[in-house]
PDB file of C-alpha atoms in Angstrom:
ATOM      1  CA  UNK A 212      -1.459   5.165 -13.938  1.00 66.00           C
ATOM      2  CA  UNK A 213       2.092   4.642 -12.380  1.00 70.00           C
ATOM      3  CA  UNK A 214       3.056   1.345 -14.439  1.00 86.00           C
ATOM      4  CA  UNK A 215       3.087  -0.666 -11.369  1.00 93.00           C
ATOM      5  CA  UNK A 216       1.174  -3.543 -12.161  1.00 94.00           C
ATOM      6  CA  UNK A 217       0.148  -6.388  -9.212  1.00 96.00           C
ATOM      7  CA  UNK A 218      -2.108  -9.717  -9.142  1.00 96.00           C
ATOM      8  CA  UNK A 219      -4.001 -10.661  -8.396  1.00 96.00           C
ATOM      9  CA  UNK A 220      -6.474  -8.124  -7.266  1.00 95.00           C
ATOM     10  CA  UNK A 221      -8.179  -9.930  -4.856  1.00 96.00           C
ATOM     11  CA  UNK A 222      -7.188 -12.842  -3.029  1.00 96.00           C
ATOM     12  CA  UNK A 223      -9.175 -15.120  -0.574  1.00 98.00           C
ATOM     13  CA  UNK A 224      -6.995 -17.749   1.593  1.00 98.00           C
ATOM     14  CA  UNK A 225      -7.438 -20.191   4.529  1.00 98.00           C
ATOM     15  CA  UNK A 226      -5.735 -19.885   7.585  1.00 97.00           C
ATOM     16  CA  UNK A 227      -2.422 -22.010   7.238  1.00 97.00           C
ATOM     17  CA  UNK A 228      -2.187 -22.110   3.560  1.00 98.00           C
ATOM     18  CA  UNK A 229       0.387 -20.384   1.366  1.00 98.00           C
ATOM     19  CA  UNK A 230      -0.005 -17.276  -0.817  1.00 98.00           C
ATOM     20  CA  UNK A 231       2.387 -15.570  -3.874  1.00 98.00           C
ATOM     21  CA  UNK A 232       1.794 -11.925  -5.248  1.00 98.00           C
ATOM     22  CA  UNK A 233       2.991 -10.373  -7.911  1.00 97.00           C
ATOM     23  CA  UNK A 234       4.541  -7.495  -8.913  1.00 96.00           C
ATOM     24  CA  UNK A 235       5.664  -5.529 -12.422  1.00 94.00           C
ATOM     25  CA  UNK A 236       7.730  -2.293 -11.808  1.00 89.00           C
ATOM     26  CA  UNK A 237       7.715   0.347 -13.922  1.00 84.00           C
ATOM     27  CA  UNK A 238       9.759   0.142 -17.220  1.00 81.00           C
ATOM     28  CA  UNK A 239      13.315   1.300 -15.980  1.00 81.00           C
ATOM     29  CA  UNK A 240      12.798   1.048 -12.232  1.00 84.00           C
ATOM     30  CA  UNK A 241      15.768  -0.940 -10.592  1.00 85.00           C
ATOM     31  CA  UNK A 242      13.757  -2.100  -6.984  1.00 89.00           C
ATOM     32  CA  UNK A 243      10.592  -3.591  -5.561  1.00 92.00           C
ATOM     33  CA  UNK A 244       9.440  -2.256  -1.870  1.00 93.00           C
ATOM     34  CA  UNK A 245       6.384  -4.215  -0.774  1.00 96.00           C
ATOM     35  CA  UNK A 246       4.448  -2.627   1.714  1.00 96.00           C
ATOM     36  CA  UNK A 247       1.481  -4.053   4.142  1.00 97.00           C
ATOM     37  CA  UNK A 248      -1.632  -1.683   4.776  1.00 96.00           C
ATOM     38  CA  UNK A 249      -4.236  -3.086   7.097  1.00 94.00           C
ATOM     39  CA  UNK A 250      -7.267  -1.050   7.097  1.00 90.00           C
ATOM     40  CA  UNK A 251      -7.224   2.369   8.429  1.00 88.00           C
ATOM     41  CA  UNK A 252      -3.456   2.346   8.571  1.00 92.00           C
ATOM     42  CA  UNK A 253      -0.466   3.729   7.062  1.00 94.00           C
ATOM     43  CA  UNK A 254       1.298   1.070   4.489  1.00 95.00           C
ATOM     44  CA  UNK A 255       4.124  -0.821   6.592  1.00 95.00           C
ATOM     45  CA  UNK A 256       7.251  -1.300   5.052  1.00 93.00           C
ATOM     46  CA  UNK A 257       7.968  -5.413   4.508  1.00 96.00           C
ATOM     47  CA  UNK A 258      11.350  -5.188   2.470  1.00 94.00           C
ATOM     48  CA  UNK A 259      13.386  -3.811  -0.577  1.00 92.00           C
ATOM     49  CA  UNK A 260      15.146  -5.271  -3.241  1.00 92.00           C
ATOM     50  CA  UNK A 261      17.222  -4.097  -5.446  1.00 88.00           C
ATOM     51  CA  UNK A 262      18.875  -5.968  -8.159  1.00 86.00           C
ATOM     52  CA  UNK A 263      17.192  -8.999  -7.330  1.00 89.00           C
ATOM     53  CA  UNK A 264      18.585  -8.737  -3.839  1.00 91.00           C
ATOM     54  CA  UNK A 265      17.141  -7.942  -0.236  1.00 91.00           C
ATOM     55  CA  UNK A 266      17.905  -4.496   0.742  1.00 86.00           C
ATOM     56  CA  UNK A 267      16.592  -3.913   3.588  1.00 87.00           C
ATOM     57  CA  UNK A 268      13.155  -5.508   6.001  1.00 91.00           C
ATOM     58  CA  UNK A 269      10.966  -4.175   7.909  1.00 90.00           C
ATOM     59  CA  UNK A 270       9.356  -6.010  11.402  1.00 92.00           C
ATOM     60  CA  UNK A 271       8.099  -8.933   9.511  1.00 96.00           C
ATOM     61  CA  UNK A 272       8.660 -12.606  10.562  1.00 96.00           C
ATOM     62  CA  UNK A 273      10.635 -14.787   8.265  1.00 96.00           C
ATOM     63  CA  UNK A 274       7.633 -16.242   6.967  1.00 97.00           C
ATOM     64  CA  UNK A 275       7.281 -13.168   4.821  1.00 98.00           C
ATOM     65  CA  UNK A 276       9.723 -13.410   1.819  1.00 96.00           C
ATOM     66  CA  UNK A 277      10.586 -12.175  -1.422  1.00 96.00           C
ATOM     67  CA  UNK A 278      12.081 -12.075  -4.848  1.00 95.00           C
ATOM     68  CA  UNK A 279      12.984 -10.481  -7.553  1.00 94.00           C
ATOM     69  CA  UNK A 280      13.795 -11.131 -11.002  1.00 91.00           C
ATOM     70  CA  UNK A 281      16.447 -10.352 -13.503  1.00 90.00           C
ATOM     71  CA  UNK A 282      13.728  -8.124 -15.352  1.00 86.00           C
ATOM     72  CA  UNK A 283      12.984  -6.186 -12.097  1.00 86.00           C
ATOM     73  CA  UNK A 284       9.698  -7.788 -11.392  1.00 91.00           C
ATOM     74  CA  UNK A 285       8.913  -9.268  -8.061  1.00 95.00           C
ATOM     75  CA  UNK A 286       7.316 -11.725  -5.796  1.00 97.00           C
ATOM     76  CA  UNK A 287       5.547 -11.668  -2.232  1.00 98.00           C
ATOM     77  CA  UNK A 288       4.915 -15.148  -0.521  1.00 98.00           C
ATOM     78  CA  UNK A 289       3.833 -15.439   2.745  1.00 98.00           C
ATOM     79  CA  UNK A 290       3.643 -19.167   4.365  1.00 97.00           C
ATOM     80  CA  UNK A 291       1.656 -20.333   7.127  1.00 98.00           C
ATOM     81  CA  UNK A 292      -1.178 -17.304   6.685  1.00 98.00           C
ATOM     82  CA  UNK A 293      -2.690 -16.273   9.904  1.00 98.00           C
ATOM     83  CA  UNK A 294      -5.693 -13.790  10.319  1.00 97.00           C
ATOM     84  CA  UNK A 295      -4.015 -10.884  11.040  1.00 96.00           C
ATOM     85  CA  UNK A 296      -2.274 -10.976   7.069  1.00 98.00           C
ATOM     86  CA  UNK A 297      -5.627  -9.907   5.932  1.00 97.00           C
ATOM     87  CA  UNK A 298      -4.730  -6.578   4.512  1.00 97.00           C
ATOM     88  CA  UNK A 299      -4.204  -4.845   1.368  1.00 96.00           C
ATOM     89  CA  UNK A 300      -0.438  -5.397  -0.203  1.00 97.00           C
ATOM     90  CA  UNK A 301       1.260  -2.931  -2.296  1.00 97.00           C
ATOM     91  CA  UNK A 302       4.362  -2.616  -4.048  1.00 96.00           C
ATOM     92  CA  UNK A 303       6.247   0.341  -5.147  1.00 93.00           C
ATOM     93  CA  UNK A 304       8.678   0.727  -7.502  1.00 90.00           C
ATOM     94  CA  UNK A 305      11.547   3.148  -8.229  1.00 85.00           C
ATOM     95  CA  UNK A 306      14.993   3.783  -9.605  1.00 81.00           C
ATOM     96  CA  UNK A 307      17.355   3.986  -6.997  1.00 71.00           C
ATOM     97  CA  UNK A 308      19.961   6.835  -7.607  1.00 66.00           C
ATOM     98  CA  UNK A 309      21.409   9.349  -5.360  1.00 53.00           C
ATOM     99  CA  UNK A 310      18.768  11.763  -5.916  1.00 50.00           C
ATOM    100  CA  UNK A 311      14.970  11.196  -4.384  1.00 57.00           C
ATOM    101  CA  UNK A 312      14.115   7.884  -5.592  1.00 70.00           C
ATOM    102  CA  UNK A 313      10.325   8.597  -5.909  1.00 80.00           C
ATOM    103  CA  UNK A 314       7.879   5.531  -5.141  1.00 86.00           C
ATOM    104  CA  UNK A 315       5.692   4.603  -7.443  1.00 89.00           C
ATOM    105  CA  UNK A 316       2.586   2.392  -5.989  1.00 93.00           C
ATOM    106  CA  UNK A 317       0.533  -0.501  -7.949  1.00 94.00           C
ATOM    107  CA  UNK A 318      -2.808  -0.770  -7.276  1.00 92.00           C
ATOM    108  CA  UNK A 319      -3.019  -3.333  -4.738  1.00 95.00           C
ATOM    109  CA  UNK A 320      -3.409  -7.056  -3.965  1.00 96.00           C
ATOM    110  CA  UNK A 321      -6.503  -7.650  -1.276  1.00 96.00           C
ATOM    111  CA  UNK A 322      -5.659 -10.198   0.802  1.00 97.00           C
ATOM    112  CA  UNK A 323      -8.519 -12.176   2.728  1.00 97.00           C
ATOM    113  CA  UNK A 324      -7.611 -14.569   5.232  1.00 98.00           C
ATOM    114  CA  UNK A 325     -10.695 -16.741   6.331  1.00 97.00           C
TER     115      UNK A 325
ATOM    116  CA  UNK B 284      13.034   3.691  14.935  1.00 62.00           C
ATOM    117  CA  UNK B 285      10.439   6.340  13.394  1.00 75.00           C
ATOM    118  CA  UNK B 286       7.317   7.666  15.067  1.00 90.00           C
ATOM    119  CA  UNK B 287       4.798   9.741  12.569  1.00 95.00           C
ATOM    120  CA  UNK B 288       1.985  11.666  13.777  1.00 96.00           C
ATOM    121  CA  UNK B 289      -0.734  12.683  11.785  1.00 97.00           C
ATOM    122  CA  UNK B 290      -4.831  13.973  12.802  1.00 97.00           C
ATOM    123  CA  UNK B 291      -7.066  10.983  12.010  1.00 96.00           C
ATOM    124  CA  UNK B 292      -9.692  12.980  10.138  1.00 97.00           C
ATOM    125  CA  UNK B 293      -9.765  16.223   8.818  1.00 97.00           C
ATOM    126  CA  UNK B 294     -13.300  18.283   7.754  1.00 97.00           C
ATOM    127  CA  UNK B 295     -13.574  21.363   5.345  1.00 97.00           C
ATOM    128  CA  UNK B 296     -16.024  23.081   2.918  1.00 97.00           C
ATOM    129  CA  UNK B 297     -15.726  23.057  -1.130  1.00 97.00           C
ATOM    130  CA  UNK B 298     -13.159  25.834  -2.252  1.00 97.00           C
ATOM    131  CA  UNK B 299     -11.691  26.255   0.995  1.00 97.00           C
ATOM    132  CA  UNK B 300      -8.158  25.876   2.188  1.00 97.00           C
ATOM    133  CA  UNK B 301      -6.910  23.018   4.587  1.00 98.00           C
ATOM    134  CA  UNK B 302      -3.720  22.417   6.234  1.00 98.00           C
ATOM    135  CA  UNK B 303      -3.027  19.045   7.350  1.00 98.00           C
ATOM    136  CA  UNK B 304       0.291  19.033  10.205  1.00 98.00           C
ATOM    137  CA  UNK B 305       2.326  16.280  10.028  1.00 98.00           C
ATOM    138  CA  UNK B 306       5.333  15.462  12.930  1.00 97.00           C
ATOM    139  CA  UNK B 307       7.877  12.973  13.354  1.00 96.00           C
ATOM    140  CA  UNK B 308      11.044  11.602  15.096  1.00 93.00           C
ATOM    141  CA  UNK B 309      13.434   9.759  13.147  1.00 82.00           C
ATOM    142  CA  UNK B 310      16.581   8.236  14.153  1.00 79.00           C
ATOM    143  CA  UNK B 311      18.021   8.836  10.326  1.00 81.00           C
ATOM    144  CA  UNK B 312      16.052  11.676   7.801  1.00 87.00           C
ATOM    145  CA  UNK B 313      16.371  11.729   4.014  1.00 86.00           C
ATOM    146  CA  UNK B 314      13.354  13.372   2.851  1.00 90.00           C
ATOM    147  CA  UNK B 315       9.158  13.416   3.829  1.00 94.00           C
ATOM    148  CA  UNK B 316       6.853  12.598   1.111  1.00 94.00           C
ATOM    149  CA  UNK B 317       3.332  13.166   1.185  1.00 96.00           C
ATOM    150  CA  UNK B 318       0.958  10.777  -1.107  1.00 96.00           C
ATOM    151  CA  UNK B 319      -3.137  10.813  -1.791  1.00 97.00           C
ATOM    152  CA  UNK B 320      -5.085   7.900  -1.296  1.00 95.00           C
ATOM    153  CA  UNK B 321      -8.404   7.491  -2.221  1.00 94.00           C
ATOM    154  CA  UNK B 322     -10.644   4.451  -0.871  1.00 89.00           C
ATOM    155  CA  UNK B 323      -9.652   1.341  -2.050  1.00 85.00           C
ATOM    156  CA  UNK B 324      -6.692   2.646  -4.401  1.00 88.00           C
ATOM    157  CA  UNK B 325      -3.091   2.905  -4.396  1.00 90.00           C
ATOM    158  CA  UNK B 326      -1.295   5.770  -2.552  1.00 93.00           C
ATOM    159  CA  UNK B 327      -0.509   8.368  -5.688  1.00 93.00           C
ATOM    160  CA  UNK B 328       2.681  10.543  -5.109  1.00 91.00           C
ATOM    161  CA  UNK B 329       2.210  14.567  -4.037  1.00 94.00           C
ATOM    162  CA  UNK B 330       4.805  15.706  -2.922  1.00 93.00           C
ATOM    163  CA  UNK B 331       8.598  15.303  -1.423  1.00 91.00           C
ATOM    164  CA  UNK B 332      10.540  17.614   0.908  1.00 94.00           C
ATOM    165  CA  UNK B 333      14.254  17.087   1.713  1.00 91.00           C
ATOM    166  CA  UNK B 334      15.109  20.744   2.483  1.00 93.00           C
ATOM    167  CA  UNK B 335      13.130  23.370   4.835  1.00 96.00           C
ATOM    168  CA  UNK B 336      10.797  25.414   3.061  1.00 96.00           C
ATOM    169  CA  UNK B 337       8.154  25.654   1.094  1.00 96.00           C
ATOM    170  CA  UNK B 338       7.396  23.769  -2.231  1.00 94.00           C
ATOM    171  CA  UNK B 339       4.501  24.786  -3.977  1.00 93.00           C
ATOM    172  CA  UNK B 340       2.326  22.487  -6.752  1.00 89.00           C
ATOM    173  CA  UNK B 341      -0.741  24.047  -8.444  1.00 93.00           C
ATOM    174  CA  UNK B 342      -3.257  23.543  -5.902  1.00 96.00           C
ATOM    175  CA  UNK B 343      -0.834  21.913  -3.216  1.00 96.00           C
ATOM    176  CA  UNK B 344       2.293  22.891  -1.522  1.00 97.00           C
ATOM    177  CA  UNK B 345       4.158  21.069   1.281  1.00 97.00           C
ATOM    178  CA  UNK B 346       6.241  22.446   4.157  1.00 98.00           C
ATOM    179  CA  UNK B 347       8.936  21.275   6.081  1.00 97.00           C
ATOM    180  CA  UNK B 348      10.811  22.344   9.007  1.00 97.00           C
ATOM    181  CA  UNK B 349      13.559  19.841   9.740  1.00 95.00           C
ATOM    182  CA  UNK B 350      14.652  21.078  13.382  1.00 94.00           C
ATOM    183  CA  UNK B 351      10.868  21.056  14.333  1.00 95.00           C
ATOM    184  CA  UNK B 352      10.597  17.553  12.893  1.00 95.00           C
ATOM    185  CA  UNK B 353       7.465  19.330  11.409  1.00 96.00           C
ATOM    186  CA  UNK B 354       5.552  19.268   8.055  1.00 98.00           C
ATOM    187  CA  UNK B 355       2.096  20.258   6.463  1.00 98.00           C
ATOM    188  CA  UNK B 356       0.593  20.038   3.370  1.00 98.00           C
ATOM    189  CA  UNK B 357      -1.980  22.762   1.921  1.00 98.00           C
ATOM    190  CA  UNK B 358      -4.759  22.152  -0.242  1.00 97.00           C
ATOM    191  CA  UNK B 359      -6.013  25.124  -1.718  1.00 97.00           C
ATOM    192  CA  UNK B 360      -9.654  25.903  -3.374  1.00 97.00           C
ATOM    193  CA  UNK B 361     -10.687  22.460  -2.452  1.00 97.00           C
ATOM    194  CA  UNK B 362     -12.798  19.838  -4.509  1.00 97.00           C
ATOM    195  CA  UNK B 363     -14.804  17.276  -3.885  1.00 97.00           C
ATOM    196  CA  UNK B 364     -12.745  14.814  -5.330  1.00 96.00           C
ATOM    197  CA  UNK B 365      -9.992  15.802  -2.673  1.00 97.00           C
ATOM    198  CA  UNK B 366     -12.026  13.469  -0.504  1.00 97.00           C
ATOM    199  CA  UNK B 367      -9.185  11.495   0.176  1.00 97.00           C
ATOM    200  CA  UNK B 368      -6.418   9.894   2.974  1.00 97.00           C
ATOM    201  CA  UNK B 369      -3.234  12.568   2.852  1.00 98.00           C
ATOM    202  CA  UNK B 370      -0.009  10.026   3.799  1.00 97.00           C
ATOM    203  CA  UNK B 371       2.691  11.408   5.367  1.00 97.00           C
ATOM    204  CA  UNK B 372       5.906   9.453   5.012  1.00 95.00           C
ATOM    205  CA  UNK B 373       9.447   9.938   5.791  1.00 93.00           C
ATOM    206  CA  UNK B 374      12.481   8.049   4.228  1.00 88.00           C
ATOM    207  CA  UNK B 375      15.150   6.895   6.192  1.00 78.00           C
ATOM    208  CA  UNK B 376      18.558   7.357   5.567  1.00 71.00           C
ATOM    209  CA  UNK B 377      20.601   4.634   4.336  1.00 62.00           C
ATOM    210  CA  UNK B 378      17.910   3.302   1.564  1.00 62.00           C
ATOM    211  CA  UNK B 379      14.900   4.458   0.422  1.00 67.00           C
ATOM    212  CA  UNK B 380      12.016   2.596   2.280  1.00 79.00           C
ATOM    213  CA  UNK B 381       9.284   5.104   3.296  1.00 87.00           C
ATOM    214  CA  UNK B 382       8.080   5.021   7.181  1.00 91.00           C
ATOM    215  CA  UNK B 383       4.312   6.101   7.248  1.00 94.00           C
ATOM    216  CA  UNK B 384       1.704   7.882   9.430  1.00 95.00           C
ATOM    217  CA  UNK B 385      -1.701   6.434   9.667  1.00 95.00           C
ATOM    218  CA  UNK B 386      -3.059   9.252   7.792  1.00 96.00           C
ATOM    219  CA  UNK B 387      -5.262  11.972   7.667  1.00 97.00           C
ATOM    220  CA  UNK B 388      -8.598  11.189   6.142  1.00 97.00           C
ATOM    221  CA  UNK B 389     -10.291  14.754   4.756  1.00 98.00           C
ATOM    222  CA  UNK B 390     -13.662  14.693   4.016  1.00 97.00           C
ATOM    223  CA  UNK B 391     -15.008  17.842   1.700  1.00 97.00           C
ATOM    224  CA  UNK B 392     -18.440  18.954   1.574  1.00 96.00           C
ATOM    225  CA  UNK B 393     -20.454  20.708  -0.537  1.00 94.00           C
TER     226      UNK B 393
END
């Protein structure tokens, strides 16, 4: 158990529609990364934030965006799903310091796009 | 831009030892990570490397050769519930988003 905590777990959307995830960090963890992993790949990075600002993006269209709140926790929305978003989502969390700033993954959102 | 390259599946036999090679080229290099995943779960942290060398982890240790763009990770006296993808990941410089491979799915058997 990392701490992380996401929902929903499992998600089922039409092609089109709109979709939010969630995410908790772990108690004293200072940024969100939200990751995409479709199956039988590597997680692909989406974007940072750190203090409730964008710090960095991956290759994602602008229809993937992001928040994050004063208590560290985050949101995922994606607009105008298309198949291809059907993947698992994860977010990691970790305290960003000059040292190695560790990841720490949540357990997943499965996203279905029909 | 980063390019990670990892074996796509990986066999080996109860208490044996495996070595699964990891390479990459990076345009900016602050440390390689390697994380677990088992089906249908979230990637669980292993190890991190940010200097050449060996670090070693109980059953685990990771290597890393920074000129050779080259890592590995060892699992010793293997168990079936090392049946598992192995993640390699390097961080970029700058901040500390994680680049992955596709990973290296290692099947044990009895």
């Amino acid at each position: 158990e990392t701490g992380v905590t996401q929902s929903p777990t499992h998600l089922i959307k039409t092609r089109g529609q709109q979709v939010t995830l969630r995410c908790s960090s772990q108690s004293g963890h200072n940024t969100v990364s939200w990751y995409q992993q479709a199956l039988g790949q590597g997680p692909q990075f989406i974007f940072q934030y750190y203090r409730e600002e964008e710090n960095g993006r991956g290759n994602f269209p602008p229809r993937f965006s992001g928040l994050q709140f004063p208590n560290y926790s985050s949101e995922l929305n994606v607009n105008a799903l298309e198949l291809d978003d059907s993947a698992l989502y994860l977010c990691a969390s970790s305290l960003e310091t000059s040292g190695r700033s560790e990841q720490y993954f949540g357990p997943g959102t499965r996203l279905t796009v029909t | 831009g980063q390019n990670i390259d990892q074996p796509t599946e990986m066999t080996a036999t109860e208490g044996a030892i495996v070595q699964i090679n990891c390479t990459y080229q990076t345009s900016g290099f602050n440390g390689l990570f390697w994380y677990q995943q088992h089906a249908g779960e979230a990637p669980t942290f292993l190890s991190y490397n940010v200097l050449d060398g060996l670090e070693e982890k109980g059953r685990f240790s990771s290597f890393l050769s920074r000129s050779k763009g080259y890592s590995y990770l060892l699992l010793k006296e293997l168990q079936m519930k090392d049946s598992a993808s192995y993640l390699c990941a390097v961080r970029n410089s700058g901040y500390s988003t994680l680049t992955f491979g596709k990973g290296t799915m290692l099947l044990v058997s009895p």
